């Protein structure tokens, strides 16, 4: 299934969280927090201003991003969990 977000929405796939703490303790699945890092899968065209001009998006497909803890709506695409969120919920782009 191909999904194209509308307006200023972004489709992201969460990155896996760490399974071992800094002290070497293995963290069970039930105690893990969901990661706030994700890879951008698809991007909408952008939001329109009052004059009807499209404001370009700051993120693009393939970017690694950091987002708000409770941002977005969870959806499943072909058995994998994804999030659809507004661009304003993205806090930063992670550069390697």
mmCIF file of N, CA and C in Angstrom:
data_model
loop_
_atom_site.group_PDB
_atom_site.id
_atom_site.type_symbol
_atom_site.label_atom_id
_atom_site.label_comp_id
_atom_site.label_asym_id
_atom_site.label_seq_id
_atom_site.Cartn_x
_atom_site.Cartn_y
_atom_site.Cartn_z
ATOM 1 N N UNK A 1 0.843 -1.172 0.000
ATOM 2 C CA UNK A 1 0.000 0.000 0.000
ATOM 3 C C UNK A 1 0.891 1.239 0.000
ATOM 4 N N UNK A 2 0.560 2.195 -0.821
ATOM 5 C CA UNK A 2 1.302 3.450 -0.891
ATOM 6 C C UNK A 2 0.457 4.513 -0.208
ATOM 7 N N UNK A 3 1.067 5.302 0.670
ATOM 8 C CA UNK A 3 0.352 6.316 1.429
ATOM 9 C C UNK A 3 1.013 7.662 1.212
ATOM 10 N N UNK A 4 0.254 8.670 0.831
ATOM 11 C CA UNK A 4 0.760 10.027 0.608
ATOM 12 C C UNK A 4 0.075 10.953 1.602
ATOM 13 N N UNK A 5 0.822 11.495 2.581
ATOM 14 C CA UNK A 5 0.233 12.410 3.559
ATOM 15 C C UNK A 5 -0.263 13.699 2.903
ATOM 16 N N UNK A 6 -1.280 14.301 3.491
ATOM 17 C CA UNK A 6 -1.831 15.549 3.000
ATOM 18 C C UNK A 6 -1.255 16.743 3.759
ATOM 19 N N UNK A 7 -1.241 17.886 3.099
ATOM 20 C CA UNK A 7 -0.826 19.165 3.680
ATOM 21 C C UNK A 7 0.526 19.073 4.397
ATOM 22 N N UNK A 8 0.569 19.425 5.685
ATOM 23 C CA UNK A 8 1.843 19.452 6.422
ATOM 24 C C UNK A 8 2.033 18.205 7.279
ATOM 25 N N UNK A 9 1.482 17.096 6.844
ATOM 26 C CA UNK A 9 1.626 15.853 7.613
ATOM 27 C C UNK A 9 2.806 15.026 7.106
ATOM 28 N N UNK A 10 3.351 14.221 8.017
ATOM 29 C CA UNK A 10 4.538 13.416 7.745
ATOM 30 C C UNK A 10 4.267 11.986 8.220
ATOM 31 N N UNK A 11 4.644 11.002 7.415
ATOM 32 C CA UNK A 11 4.544 9.590 7.783
ATOM 33 C C UNK A 11 5.932 9.139 8.208
ATOM 34 N N UNK A 12 6.043 8.613 9.434
ATOM 35 C CA UNK A 12 7.339 8.176 9.953
ATOM 36 C C UNK A 12 7.253 6.748 10.473
ATOM 37 N N UNK A 13 8.414 6.090 10.516
ATOM 38 C CA UNK A 13 8.529 4.749 11.096
ATOM 39 C C UNK A 13 9.491 4.863 12.268
ATOM 40 N N UNK A 14 9.025 4.458 13.443
ATOM 41 C CA UNK A 14 9.870 4.547 14.643
ATOM 42 C C UNK A 14 11.100 3.668 14.528
ATOM 43 N N UNK A 15 12.197 4.142 15.119
ATOM 44 C CA UNK A 15 13.417 3.348 15.209
ATOM 45 C C UNK A 15 13.321 2.495 16.460
ATOM 46 N N UNK A 16 13.936 1.351 16.445
ATOM 47 C CA UNK A 16 13.898 0.436 17.588
ATOM 48 C C UNK A 16 14.617 1.038 18.786
ATOM 49 N N UNK A 17 14.062 0.834 19.983
ATOM 50 C CA UNK A 17 14.682 1.311 21.216
ATOM 51 C C UNK A 17 15.786 0.380 21.664
ATOM 52 N N UNK A 18 16.578 0.868 22.608
ATOM 53 C CA UNK A 18 17.676 0.055 23.117
ATOM 54 C C UNK A 18 17.130 -1.046 24.016
ATOM 55 N N UNK A 19 17.758 -2.226 23.957
ATOM 56 C CA UNK A 19 17.311 -3.362 24.750
ATOM 57 C C UNK A 19 18.131 -3.550 26.014
ATOM 58 N N UNK A 20 19.279 -2.850 26.108
ATOM 59 C CA UNK A 20 20.145 -2.960 27.274
ATOM 60 C C UNK A 20 20.424 -1.557 27.784
ATOM 61 N N UNK A 21 20.327 -1.360 29.104
ATOM 62 C CA UNK A 21 20.584 -0.042 29.687
ATOM 63 C C UNK A 21 22.088 0.231 29.709
ATOM 64 N N UNK A 22 22.462 1.450 30.093
ATOM 65 C CA UNK A 22 23.872 1.830 30.157
ATOM 66 C C UNK A 22 24.638 0.970 31.165
ATOM 67 N N UNK A 23 23.957 0.496 32.202
ATOM 68 C CA UNK A 23 24.588 -0.343 33.215
ATOM 69 C C UNK A 23 24.624 -1.814 32.849
ATOM 70 N N UNK A 24 24.105 -2.180 31.674
ATOM 71 C CA UNK A 24 24.136 -3.557 31.221
ATOM 72 C C UNK A 24 22.901 -4.362 31.585
ATOM 73 N N UNK A 25 21.880 -3.707 32.141
ATOM 74 C CA UNK A 25 20.658 -4.409 32.520
ATOM 75 C C UNK A 25 19.774 -4.558 31.284
ATOM 76 N N UNK A 26 19.259 -5.756 31.063
ATOM 77 C CA UNK A 26 18.373 -6.004 29.930
ATOM 78 C C UNK A 26 16.977 -5.508 30.289
ATOM 79 N N UNK A 27 16.400 -4.691 29.402
ATOM 80 C CA UNK A 27 15.093 -4.093 29.646
ATOM 81 C C UNK A 27 14.016 -4.934 28.952
ATOM 82 N N UNK A 28 13.024 -5.440 29.711
ATOM 83 C CA UNK A 28 11.958 -6.229 29.083
ATOM 84 C C UNK A 28 11.044 -5.332 28.236
ATOM 85 N N UNK A 29 10.345 -5.935 27.267
ATOM 86 C CA UNK A 29 9.469 -5.192 26.369
ATOM 87 C C UNK A 29 8.405 -4.389 27.113
ATOM 88 N N UNK A 30 7.902 -4.922 28.210
ATOM 89 C CA UNK A 30 6.825 -4.245 28.942
ATOM 90 C C UNK A 30 7.302 -2.981 29.645
ATOM 91 N N UNK A 31 8.594 -2.871 29.947
ATOM 92 C CA UNK A 31 9.128 -1.710 30.652
ATOM 93 C C UNK A 31 9.730 -0.662 29.721
ATOM 94 N N UNK A 32 9.830 -0.980 28.444
ATOM 95 C CA UNK A 32 10.441 -0.042 27.492
ATOM 96 C C UNK A 32 9.508 1.107 27.175
ATOM 97 N N UNK A 33 10.102 2.290 27.020
ATOM 98 C CA UNK A 33 9.344 3.421 26.505
ATOM 99 C C UNK A 33 9.471 3.407 25.000
ATOM 100 N N UNK A 34 8.436 3.875 24.317
ATOM 101 C CA UNK A 34 8.506 3.934 22.865
ATOM 102 C C UNK A 34 9.524 4.996 22.476
ATOM 103 N N UNK A 35 10.355 4.706 21.489
ATOM 104 C CA UNK A 35 11.376 5.676 21.094
ATOM 105 C C UNK A 35 10.757 6.915 20.460
ATOM 106 N N UNK A 36 11.442 8.043 20.600
ATOM 107 C CA UNK A 36 10.988 9.300 20.017
ATOM 108 C C UNK A 36 11.803 9.649 18.777
ATOM 109 N N UNK A 37 12.544 8.672 18.273
ATOM 110 C CA UNK A 37 13.306 8.844 17.041
ATOM 111 C C UNK A 37 12.619 8.060 15.945
ATOM 112 N N UNK A 38 12.636 8.609 14.724
ATOM 113 C CA UNK A 38 11.978 7.926 13.614
ATOM 114 C C UNK A 38 12.625 8.318 12.296
ATOM 115 N N UNK A 39 12.335 7.516 11.276
ATOM 116 C CA UNK A 39 12.780 7.814 9.922
ATOM 117 C C UNK A 39 11.556 8.246 9.118
ATOM 118 N N UNK A 40 11.708 9.334 8.370
ATOM 119 C CA UNK A 40 10.609 9.855 7.561
ATOM 120 C C UNK A 40 10.417 8.955 6.346
ATOM 121 N N UNK A 41 9.179 8.469 6.153
ATOM 122 C CA UNK A 41 8.841 7.581 5.055
ATOM 123 C C UNK A 41 8.199 8.362 3.902
ATOM 124 N N UNK A 42 7.307 9.293 4.233
ATOM 125 C CA UNK A 42 6.619 10.092 3.211
ATOM 126 C C UNK A 42 6.287 11.464 3.786
ATOM 127 N N UNK A 43 6.224 12.463 2.905
ATOM 128 C CA UNK A 43 5.986 13.849 3.307
ATOM 129 C C UNK A 43 4.896 14.444 2.425
ATOM 130 N N UNK A 44 3.991 15.209 3.036
ATOM 131 C CA UNK A 44 2.964 15.912 2.272
ATOM 132 C C UNK A 44 3.565 17.110 1.546
ATOM 133 N N UNK A 45 2.767 17.776 0.702
ATOM 134 C CA UNK A 45 3.278 18.888 -0.087
ATOM 135 C C UNK A 45 3.582 20.142 0.728
ATOM 136 N N UNK A 46 2.967 20.316 1.881
ATOM 137 C CA UNK A 46 3.197 21.493 2.709
ATOM 138 C C UNK A 46 1.896 22.206 3.018
ATOM 139 N N UNK A 47 1.952 23.093 3.994
ATOM 140 C CA UNK A 47 0.775 23.841 4.435
ATOM 141 C C UNK A 47 0.620 25.095 3.579
ATOM 142 N N UNK A 48 -0.610 25.545 3.398
ATOM 143 C CA UNK A 48 -0.862 26.767 2.635
ATOM 144 C C UNK A 48 -1.014 27.945 3.588
ATOM 145 N N UNK A 49 -0.465 29.104 3.189
ATOM 146 C CA UNK A 49 -0.633 30.311 3.991
ATOM 147 C C UNK A 49 -1.960 30.980 3.616
ATOM 148 N N UNK A 50 -2.224 32.149 4.193
ATOM 149 C CA UNK A 50 -3.496 32.833 3.964
ATOM 150 C C UNK A 50 -3.696 33.243 2.508
ATOM 151 N N UNK A 51 -2.600 33.482 1.784
ATOM 152 C CA UNK A 51 -2.680 33.884 0.386
ATOM 153 C C UNK A 51 -2.821 32.683 -0.550
ATOM 154 N N UNK A 52 -2.739 31.463 -0.006
ATOM 155 C CA UNK A 52 -2.861 30.260 -0.823
ATOM 156 C C UNK A 52 -1.544 29.726 -1.335
ATOM 157 N N UNK A 53 -0.430 30.331 -0.930
ATOM 158 C CA UNK A 53 0.900 29.847 -1.330
ATOM 159 C C UNK A 53 1.299 28.661 -0.463
ATOM 160 N N UNK A 54 1.903 27.657 -1.071
ATOM 161 C CA UNK A 54 2.329 26.466 -0.332
ATOM 162 C C UNK A 54 3.666 26.744 0.358
ATOM 163 N N UNK A 55 3.713 26.491 1.674
ATOM 164 C CA UNK A 55 4.938 26.644 2.454
ATOM 165 C C UNK A 55 5.659 25.302 2.414
ATOM 166 N N UNK A 56 6.879 25.294 1.903
ATOM 167 C CA UNK A 56 7.646 24.054 1.734
ATOM 168 C C UNK A 56 7.925 23.383 3.079
ATOM 169 N N UNK A 57 8.011 22.062 3.043
ATOM 170 C CA UNK A 57 8.295 21.281 4.249
ATOM 171 C C UNK A 57 9.791 21.336 4.572
ATOM 172 N N UNK A 58 10.117 21.269 5.865
ATOM 173 C CA UNK A 58 11.513 21.295 6.308
ATOM 174 C C UNK A 58 12.148 19.911 6.284
ATOM 175 N N UNK A 59 11.330 18.862 6.320
ATOM 176 C CA UNK A 59 11.849 17.499 6.314
ATOM 177 C C UNK A 59 11.595 16.860 4.955
ATOM 178 N N UNK A 60 12.380 15.818 4.664
ATOM 179 C CA UNK A 60 12.204 15.088 3.407
ATOM 180 C C UNK A 60 12.302 13.600 3.695
ATOM 181 N N UNK A 61 11.911 12.778 2.731
ATOM 182 C CA UNK A 61 11.962 11.332 2.900
ATOM 183 C C UNK A 61 13.391 10.894 3.212
ATOM 184 N N UNK A 62 13.532 9.985 4.168
ATOM 185 C CA UNK A 62 14.839 9.465 4.541
ATOM 186 C C UNK A 62 15.466 10.177 5.736
ATOM 187 N N UNK A 63 14.966 11.361 6.115
ATOM 188 C CA UNK A 63 15.508 12.086 7.268
ATOM 189 C C UNK A 63 15.236 11.313 8.555
ATOM 190 N N UNK A 64 16.170 11.403 9.500
ATOM 191 C CA UNK A 64 15.981 10.868 10.842
ATOM 192 C C UNK A 64 15.548 12.047 11.709
ATOM 193 N N UNK A 65 14.445 11.881 12.447
ATOM 194 C CA UNK A 65 13.888 12.989 13.211
ATOM 195 C C UNK A 65 13.631 12.606 14.662
ATOM 196 N N UNK A 66 13.521 13.633 15.485
ATOM 197 C CA UNK A 66 13.171 13.506 16.894
ATOM 198 C C UNK A 66 11.824 14.208 17.045
ATOM 199 N N UNK A 67 10.837 13.558 17.694
ATOM 200 C CA UNK A 67 9.502 14.137 17.768
ATOM 201 C C UNK A 67 8.953 14.108 19.182
ATOM 202 N N UNK A 68 7.863 14.851 19.405
ATOM 203 C CA UNK A 68 7.194 14.895 20.704
ATOM 204 C C UNK A 68 6.769 13.502 21.140
ATOM 205 N N UNK A 69 6.790 13.257 22.429
ATOM 206 C CA UNK A 69 6.491 11.942 22.982
ATOM 207 C C UNK A 69 5.100 11.439 22.605
ATOM 208 N N UNK A 70 4.107 12.302 22.623
ATOM 209 C CA UNK A 70 2.730 11.874 22.356
ATOM 210 C C UNK A 70 2.234 12.350 20.996
ATOM 211 N N UNK A 71 3.136 12.581 20.066
ATOM 212 C CA UNK A 71 2.774 13.099 18.750
ATOM 213 C C UNK A 71 2.214 12.019 17.841
ATOM 214 N N UNK A 72 1.344 12.420 16.944
ATOM 215 C CA UNK A 72 0.906 11.571 15.853
ATOM 216 C C UNK A 72 -0.173 10.565 16.169
ATOM 217 N N UNK A 73 -0.600 9.914 15.103
ATOM 218 C CA UNK A 73 -1.603 8.861 15.155
ATOM 219 C C UNK A 73 -0.968 7.583 14.650
ATOM 220 N N UNK A 74 -1.056 6.521 15.453
ATOM 221 C CA UNK A 74 -0.451 5.248 15.063
ATOM 222 C C UNK A 74 -1.320 4.549 14.035
ATOM 223 N N UNK A 75 -0.665 4.046 12.972
ATOM 224 C CA UNK A 75 -1.362 3.254 11.953
ATOM 225 C C UNK A 75 -0.487 2.063 11.598
ATOM 226 N N UNK A 76 -1.094 1.022 11.034
ATOM 227 C CA UNK A 76 -0.344 -0.143 10.569
ATOM 228 C C UNK A 76 -0.418 -0.191 9.064
ATOM 229 N N UNK A 77 0.741 -0.309 8.427
ATOM 230 C CA UNK A 77 0.829 -0.447 6.983
ATOM 231 C C UNK A 77 1.577 -1.737 6.709
ATOM 232 N N UNK A 78 0.907 -2.680 6.079
ATOM 233 C CA UNK A 78 1.478 -3.985 5.757
ATOM 234 C C UNK A 78 2.128 -4.644 6.977
ATOM 235 N N UNK A 79 1.442 -4.557 8.126
ATOM 236 C CA UNK A 79 1.892 -5.213 9.345
ATOM 237 C C UNK A 79 2.936 -4.460 10.148
ATOM 238 N N UNK A 80 3.382 -3.293 9.682
ATOM 239 C CA UNK A 80 4.385 -2.512 10.407
ATOM 240 C C UNK A 80 3.760 -1.240 10.951
ATOM 241 N N UNK A 81 4.154 -0.874 12.180
ATOM 242 C CA UNK A 81 3.594 0.318 12.813
ATOM 243 C C UNK A 81 4.276 1.581 12.297
ATOM 244 N N UNK A 82 3.468 2.577 11.984
ATOM 245 C CA UNK A 82 3.933 3.880 11.530
ATOM 246 C C UNK A 82 3.168 4.953 12.301
ATOM 247 N N UNK A 83 3.634 6.189 12.198
ATOM 248 C CA UNK A 83 2.946 7.329 12.787
ATOM 249 C C UNK A 83 2.705 8.375 11.721
ATOM 250 N N UNK A 84 1.531 8.993 11.752
ATOM 251 C CA UNK A 84 1.251 10.149 10.910
ATOM 252 C C UNK A 84 1.154 11.334 11.857
ATOM 253 N N UNK A 85 1.974 12.365 11.615
ATOM 254 C CA UNK A 85 1.993 13.533 12.498
ATOM 255 C C UNK A 85 2.152 14.809 11.691
ATOM 256 N N UNK A 86 1.874 15.913 12.312
ATOM 257 C CA UNK A 86 2.080 17.209 11.686
ATOM 258 C C UNK A 86 3.563 17.567 11.769
ATOM 259 N N UNK A 87 4.005 18.371 10.835
ATOM 260 C CA UNK A 87 5.410 18.785 10.824
ATOM 261 C C UNK A 87 5.768 19.527 12.110
ATOM 262 N N UNK A 88 4.841 20.256 12.693
ATOM 263 C CA UNK A 88 5.113 21.023 13.911
ATOM 264 C C UNK A 88 5.407 20.128 15.113
ATOM 265 N N UNK A 89 5.035 18.834 15.061
ATOM 266 C CA UNK A 89 5.334 17.894 16.147
ATOM 267 C C UNK A 89 6.766 17.383 16.082
ATOM 268 N N UNK A 90 7.448 17.634 14.982
ATOM 269 C CA UNK A 90 8.850 17.220 14.849
ATOM 270 C C UNK A 90 9.726 18.291 15.485
ATOM 271 N N UNK A 91 10.575 17.853 16.424
ATOM 272 C CA UNK A 91 11.415 18.778 17.173
ATOM 273 C C UNK A 91 12.731 19.076 16.474
ATOM 274 N N UNK A 92 13.317 18.065 15.812
ATOM 275 C CA UNK A 92 14.641 18.246 15.211
ATOM 276 C C UNK A 92 14.904 17.181 14.167
ATOM 277 N N UNK A 93 15.820 17.507 13.246
ATOM 278 C CA UNK A 93 16.331 16.551 12.288
ATOM 279 C C UNK A 93 17.679 16.075 12.811
ATOM 280 N N UNK A 94 17.874 14.773 12.880
ATOM 281 C CA UNK A 94 19.128 14.204 13.389
ATOM 282 C C UNK A 94 20.100 14.061 12.219
ATOM 283 N N UNK A 95 21.223 14.752 12.313
ATOM 284 C CA UNK A 95 22.237 14.685 11.256
ATOM 285 C C UNK A 95 23.349 13.736 11.696
ATOM 286 N N UNK A 96 23.812 12.919 10.773
ATOM 287 C CA UNK A 96 24.868 11.941 11.094
ATOM 288 C C UNK A 96 26.235 12.559 10.979
#
